[in-house]
Amino acid sequence: MRHIAMYFGLVDQPFSERLKDRPDVEVYRLRGPDLEHEIEMALLNNLETPLKLAYVGGAEAKQLDGQYGGVWIADGPNVERDLLRFWGLPFGD
């Protein structure tokens, strides 16, 4: 299973670095004019493995809810726990 988080506008959040260090999680920071192209390129890395995709952020991320089978998760103090819960992964604390 691929556990993927697509972050919108969260370049310097320390929790994203903790998630990025996990071998069972893929983290992508999206920015720029062609977000859908960036998403498609990330998803093309491995088409055979099932995935659980989350769009993390504000209004821009919320607009993609449901696309490519992904769900929107609001940015906030519990976003890391919300992601791990959505993926069914342990919190590690």
XYZ file of N, CA, C and O in Angstrom:
372
model
N 0.852 -1.178 0.000
C 0.000 0.000 0.000
C 0.897 1.241 0.000
O 1.828 1.333 0.796
N 0.593 2.183 -0.872
C 1.273 3.481 -0.864
C 0.438 4.453 -0.039
O -0.750 4.591 -0.252
N 1.063 5.124 0.919
C 0.419 6.139 1.742
C 0.994 7.475 1.296
O 2.171 7.750 1.517
N 0.165 8.288 0.639
C 0.654 9.501 -0.005
C -0.034 10.730 0.579
O -1.256 10.773 0.690
N 0.784 11.733 0.924
C 0.279 13.033 1.366
C 0.748 14.080 0.373
O 1.945 14.203 0.098
N -0.194 14.818 -0.176
C 0.090 15.937 -1.072
C -0.175 17.217 -0.276
O -1.322 17.511 0.071
N 0.892 17.946 0.041
C 0.782 19.161 0.846
C 0.698 20.386 -0.038
O 1.439 20.515 -1.010
N -0.178 21.295 0.312
C -0.348 22.552 -0.398
C 0.079 23.697 0.509
O -0.542 23.917 1.545
N 1.136 24.406 0.139
C 1.549 25.587 0.881
C 2.085 25.313 2.268
O 2.044 26.179 3.119
N 2.602 24.139 2.535
C 3.144 23.799 3.861
C 4.623 23.462 3.730
O 5.050 22.364 4.029
N 5.410 24.406 3.314
C 6.797 24.119 2.981
C 7.656 23.864 4.209
O 8.524 23.018 4.190
N 7.429 24.555 5.306
C 8.336 24.477 6.452
C 7.733 23.816 7.681
O 8.190 24.047 8.786
N 6.721 23.007 7.542
C 6.105 22.367 8.705
C 6.954 21.192 9.183
O 7.264 20.294 8.415
N 7.360 21.169 10.454
C 8.204 20.079 10.950
C 7.520 18.713 10.916
O 8.165 17.697 10.735
N 6.188 18.665 11.083
C 5.530 17.360 11.083
C 5.651 16.687 9.727
O 5.730 15.485 9.638
N 5.692 17.462 8.655
C 5.831 16.842 7.341
C 7.198 16.178 7.206
O 7.332 15.174 6.517
N 8.220 16.711 7.863
C 9.537 16.077 7.843
C 9.505 14.740 8.591
O 10.114 13.773 8.174
N 8.782 14.682 9.704
C 8.670 13.412 10.433
C 7.969 12.369 9.573
O 8.357 11.214 9.551
N 6.925 12.781 8.865
C 6.239 11.838 7.992
C 7.131 11.422 6.840
O 7.153 10.255 6.442
N 7.871 12.358 6.313
C 8.741 12.071 5.171
C 9.818 11.048 5.536
O 10.291 10.304 4.680
N 10.221 10.996 6.798
C 11.240 10.049 7.249
C 10.704 8.626 7.395
O 11.473 7.695 7.565
N 9.399 8.454 7.333
C 8.800 7.114 7.456
C 8.926 6.387 6.123
O 8.578 6.929 5.083
N 9.390 5.140 6.139
C 9.529 4.400 4.870
C 8.190 4.011 4.247
O 8.136 3.698 3.065
N 7.110 4.063 5.025
C 5.802 3.648 4.519
C 4.941 4.827 4.063
O 3.761 4.661 3.792
N 5.543 6.027 3.953
C 4.796 7.228 3.595
C 5.540 8.008 2.509
O 6.760 8.136 2.563
N 4.790 8.517 1.547
C 5.344 9.411 0.525
C 4.755 10.796 0.754
O 3.540 10.931 0.912
N 5.618 11.804 0.783
C 5.182 13.179 1.004
C 5.596 14.015 -0.207
O 6.748 13.979 -0.627
N 4.641 14.741 -0.745
C 4.896 15.634 -1.873
C 4.414 17.019 -1.504
O 3.299 17.175 -1.012
N 5.249 18.017 -1.729
C 4.867 19.415 -1.507
C 4.552 20.011 -2.866
O 5.415 20.086 -3.730
N 3.332 20.422 -3.035
C 2.880 20.940 -4.314
C 2.888 22.458 -4.315
O 2.406 23.097 -3.391
N 3.422 22.997 -5.362
C 3.420 24.443 -5.540
C 3.631 24.712 -7.028
O 4.219 23.905 -7.735
N 3.145 25.813 -7.462
C 3.324 26.165 -8.855
C 2.012 26.213 -9.604
O 0.953 25.909 -9.054
N 2.100 26.558 -10.868
C 0.886 26.773 -11.646
C 0.184 25.502 -12.119
O -0.991 25.540 -12.447
N 0.883 24.381 -12.168
C 0.300 23.164 -12.746
C 0.226 22.043 -11.706
O 0.918 21.024 -11.812
N -0.611 22.225 -10.700
C -0.695 21.267 -9.597
C -1.163 19.893 -10.063
O -0.657 18.877 -9.594
N -2.117 19.849 -10.964
C -2.625 18.546 -11.418
C -1.537 17.746 -12.119
O -1.464 16.536 -11.964
N -0.670 18.418 -12.860
C 0.448 17.724 -13.505
C 1.399 17.153 -12.445
O 1.854 16.013 -12.560
N 1.686 17.934 -11.404
C 2.549 17.461 -10.321
C 1.941 16.231 -9.643
O 2.651 15.274 -9.326
N 0.643 16.252 -9.408
C -0.040 15.116 -8.789
C 0.062 13.888 -9.682
O 0.424 12.801 -9.230
N -0.237 14.057 -10.957
C -0.182 12.925 -11.891
C 1.213 12.336 -11.968
O 1.373 11.112 -11.999
N 2.242 13.176 -11.991
C 3.613 12.673 -12.058
C 3.962 11.870 -10.801
O 4.595 10.825 -10.884
N 3.539 12.326 -9.638
C 3.800 11.594 -8.401
C 3.091 10.242 -8.406
O 3.660 9.231 -7.993
N 1.853 10.214 -8.887
C 1.091 8.969 -8.897
C 1.616 7.991 -9.927
O 1.447 6.776 -9.777
N 2.275 8.469 -10.963
C 2.825 7.593 -12.001
C 4.052 6.815 -11.537
O 4.475 5.888 -12.216
N 4.626 7.181 -10.393
C 5.819 6.482 -9.897
C 5.595 4.991 -9.737
O 6.525 4.204 -9.857
N 4.377 4.585 -9.435
C 4.086 3.172 -9.210
C 2.589 2.975 -9.407
O 1.800 3.290 -8.528
N 2.226 2.430 -10.548
C 0.804 2.259 -10.860
C 0.243 0.927 -10.378
O -0.963 0.740 -10.365
N 1.109 -0.020 -9.991
C 0.631 -1.341 -9.602
C 0.173 -1.433 -8.156
O -0.670 -2.245 -7.813
N 0.746 -0.611 -7.291
C 0.466 -0.710 -5.860
C -0.743 0.146 -5.493
O -0.812 1.312 -5.861
N -1.706 -0.410 -4.759
C -2.846 0.392 -4.298
C -2.349 1.553 -3.432
O -1.284 1.491 -2.831
N -3.157 2.617 -3.381
C -2.725 3.772 -2.606
C -3.867 4.374 -1.817
O -5.037 4.150 -2.112
N -3.462 5.108 -0.773
C -4.374 5.943 0.010
C -3.804 7.349 -0.074
O -2.745 7.628 0.468
N -4.524 8.211 -0.781
C -4.049 9.545 -1.103
C -4.797 10.593 -0.291
O -6.023 10.565 -0.202
N -4.034 11.526 0.291
C -4.626 12.628 1.048
C -4.083 13.952 0.532
O -2.883 14.082 0.275
N -4.991 14.911 0.374
C -4.627 16.286 0.039
C -4.697 17.089 1.323
O -5.749 17.174 1.946
N -3.575 17.686 1.720
C -3.501 18.387 2.997
C -3.328 19.875 2.753
O -2.435 20.286 2.015
N -4.182 20.665 3.389
C -4.063 22.104 3.270
C -5.403 22.782 3.400
O -6.348 22.209 3.936
N -5.471 23.974 2.846
C -6.682 24.784 2.935
C -7.585 24.607 1.737
O -7.792 23.497 1.241
N -8.096 25.724 1.246
C -9.104 25.709 0.179
C -8.588 25.066 -1.103
O -9.329 24.348 -1.778
N -7.334 25.311 -1.442
C -6.775 24.745 -2.667
C -6.766 23.219 -2.620
O -7.126 22.549 -3.583
N -6.377 22.669 -1.476
C -6.381 21.216 -1.309
C -7.797 20.671 -1.281
O -8.082 19.612 -1.856
N -8.696 21.398 -0.640
C -10.084 20.942 -0.527
C -10.746 20.808 -1.896
O -11.577 19.929 -2.111
N -10.364 21.637 -2.842
C -10.927 21.578 -4.193
C -10.617 20.250 -4.885
O -11.340 19.839 -5.785
N -9.556 19.576 -4.478
C -9.168 18.316 -5.111
C -9.782 17.099 -4.425
O -9.579 15.970 -4.870
N -10.519 17.309 -3.346
C -11.154 16.205 -2.620
C -11.934 15.326 -3.604
O -12.767 15.810 -4.358
N -11.618 14.046 -3.608
C -12.293 13.099 -4.486
C -11.560 12.822 -5.789
O -11.784 11.794 -6.412
N -10.684 13.716 -6.208
C -9.947 13.473 -7.446
C -8.847 12.438 -7.224
O -8.178 12.436 -6.196
N -8.684 11.558 -8.171
C -7.707 10.473 -8.117
C -7.937 9.583 -6.893
O -7.023 8.927 -6.416
N -9.133 9.593 -6.352
C -9.453 8.777 -5.187
C -8.934 9.339 -3.879
O -8.968 8.663 -2.858
N -8.455 10.581 -3.883
C -7.912 11.185 -2.679
C -8.965 11.859 -1.825
O -10.067 12.151 -2.282
N -8.609 12.084 -0.567
C -9.495 12.790 0.362
C -8.772 14.022 0.903
O -7.550 14.052 0.989
N -9.559 15.033 1.264
C -9.005 16.252 1.828
C -8.893 16.114 3.333
O -9.817 15.645 4.005
N -7.749 16.546 3.865
C -7.538 16.629 5.311
C -7.092 18.049 5.610
O -6.108 18.539 5.038
N -7.835 18.717 6.482
C -7.548 20.112 6.804
C -6.223 20.246 7.538
O -5.856 19.402 8.355
N -5.521 21.319 7.230
C -4.304 21.654 7.947
C -4.674 22.066 9.363
O -5.699 22.684 9.591
N -3.859 21.692 10.316
C -4.109 22.066 11.701
C -3.145 21.355 12.620
O -2.287 20.593 12.175
N -3.288 21.558 13.918
C -2.345 20.983 14.868
C -2.365 19.452 14.921
O -1.390 18.834 15.346
N -3.448 18.828 14.497
C -3.550 17.365 14.552
C -3.440 16.709 13.189
O -3.820 15.552 13.023
N -2.905 17.423 12.214
C -2.897 16.900 10.851
C -2.091 15.601 10.734
O -2.485 14.682 10.023
N -0.983 15.495 11.446
C -0.180 14.260 11.367
C -0.985 13.069 11.889
O -1.043 12.020 11.246
N -1.628 13.220 13.026
C -2.480 12.147 13.571
C -3.644 11.836 12.634
O -3.998 10.676 12.441
N -4.241 12.868 12.055
C -5.355 12.653 11.124
C -4.906 11.844 9.917
O -5.610 10.944 9.458
N -3.729 12.155 9.397
C -3.194 11.394 8.265
C -2.945 9.938 8.638
O -3.350 9.018 7.923
N -2.260 9.723 9.750
C -1.950 8.352 10.159
C -3.224 7.560 10.438
O -3.317 6.375 10.088
N -4.214 8.181 11.022
C -5.492 7.533 11.279
C -6.178 7.158 9.946
O -6.660 6.058 9.777
N -6.186 8.089 8.989
C -6.764 7.829 7.675
C -6.070 6.659 6.994
O -6.710 5.797 6.392
N -4.758 6.600 7.104
C -4.002 5.518 6.486
C -4.059 4.215 7.265
O -3.664 3.173 6.761
N -4.488 4.260 8.527
C -4.510 3.063 9.349
C -3.126 2.690 9.860
O -2.848 1.516 10.122
N -2.261 3.689 10.031
C -0.893 3.453 10.497
C -0.772 3.854 11.963
O -1.499 4.729 12.435
N 0.170 3.245 12.709
C 0.355 3.596 14.118
C 0.896 5.001 14.286
O 1.639 5.494 13.431
N 0.544 5.626 15.399
C 0.999 6.991 15.676
C 2.449 7.027 16.104
O 3.107 8.025 15.927
N 2.947 5.984 16.711
C 4.335 5.934 17.126
C 4.665 6.790 18.336
O 5.778 7.199 18.522
N 3.665 7.077 19.163
C 3.981 7.858 20.370
C 3.481 7.186 21.618
O 2.938 6.187 21.692
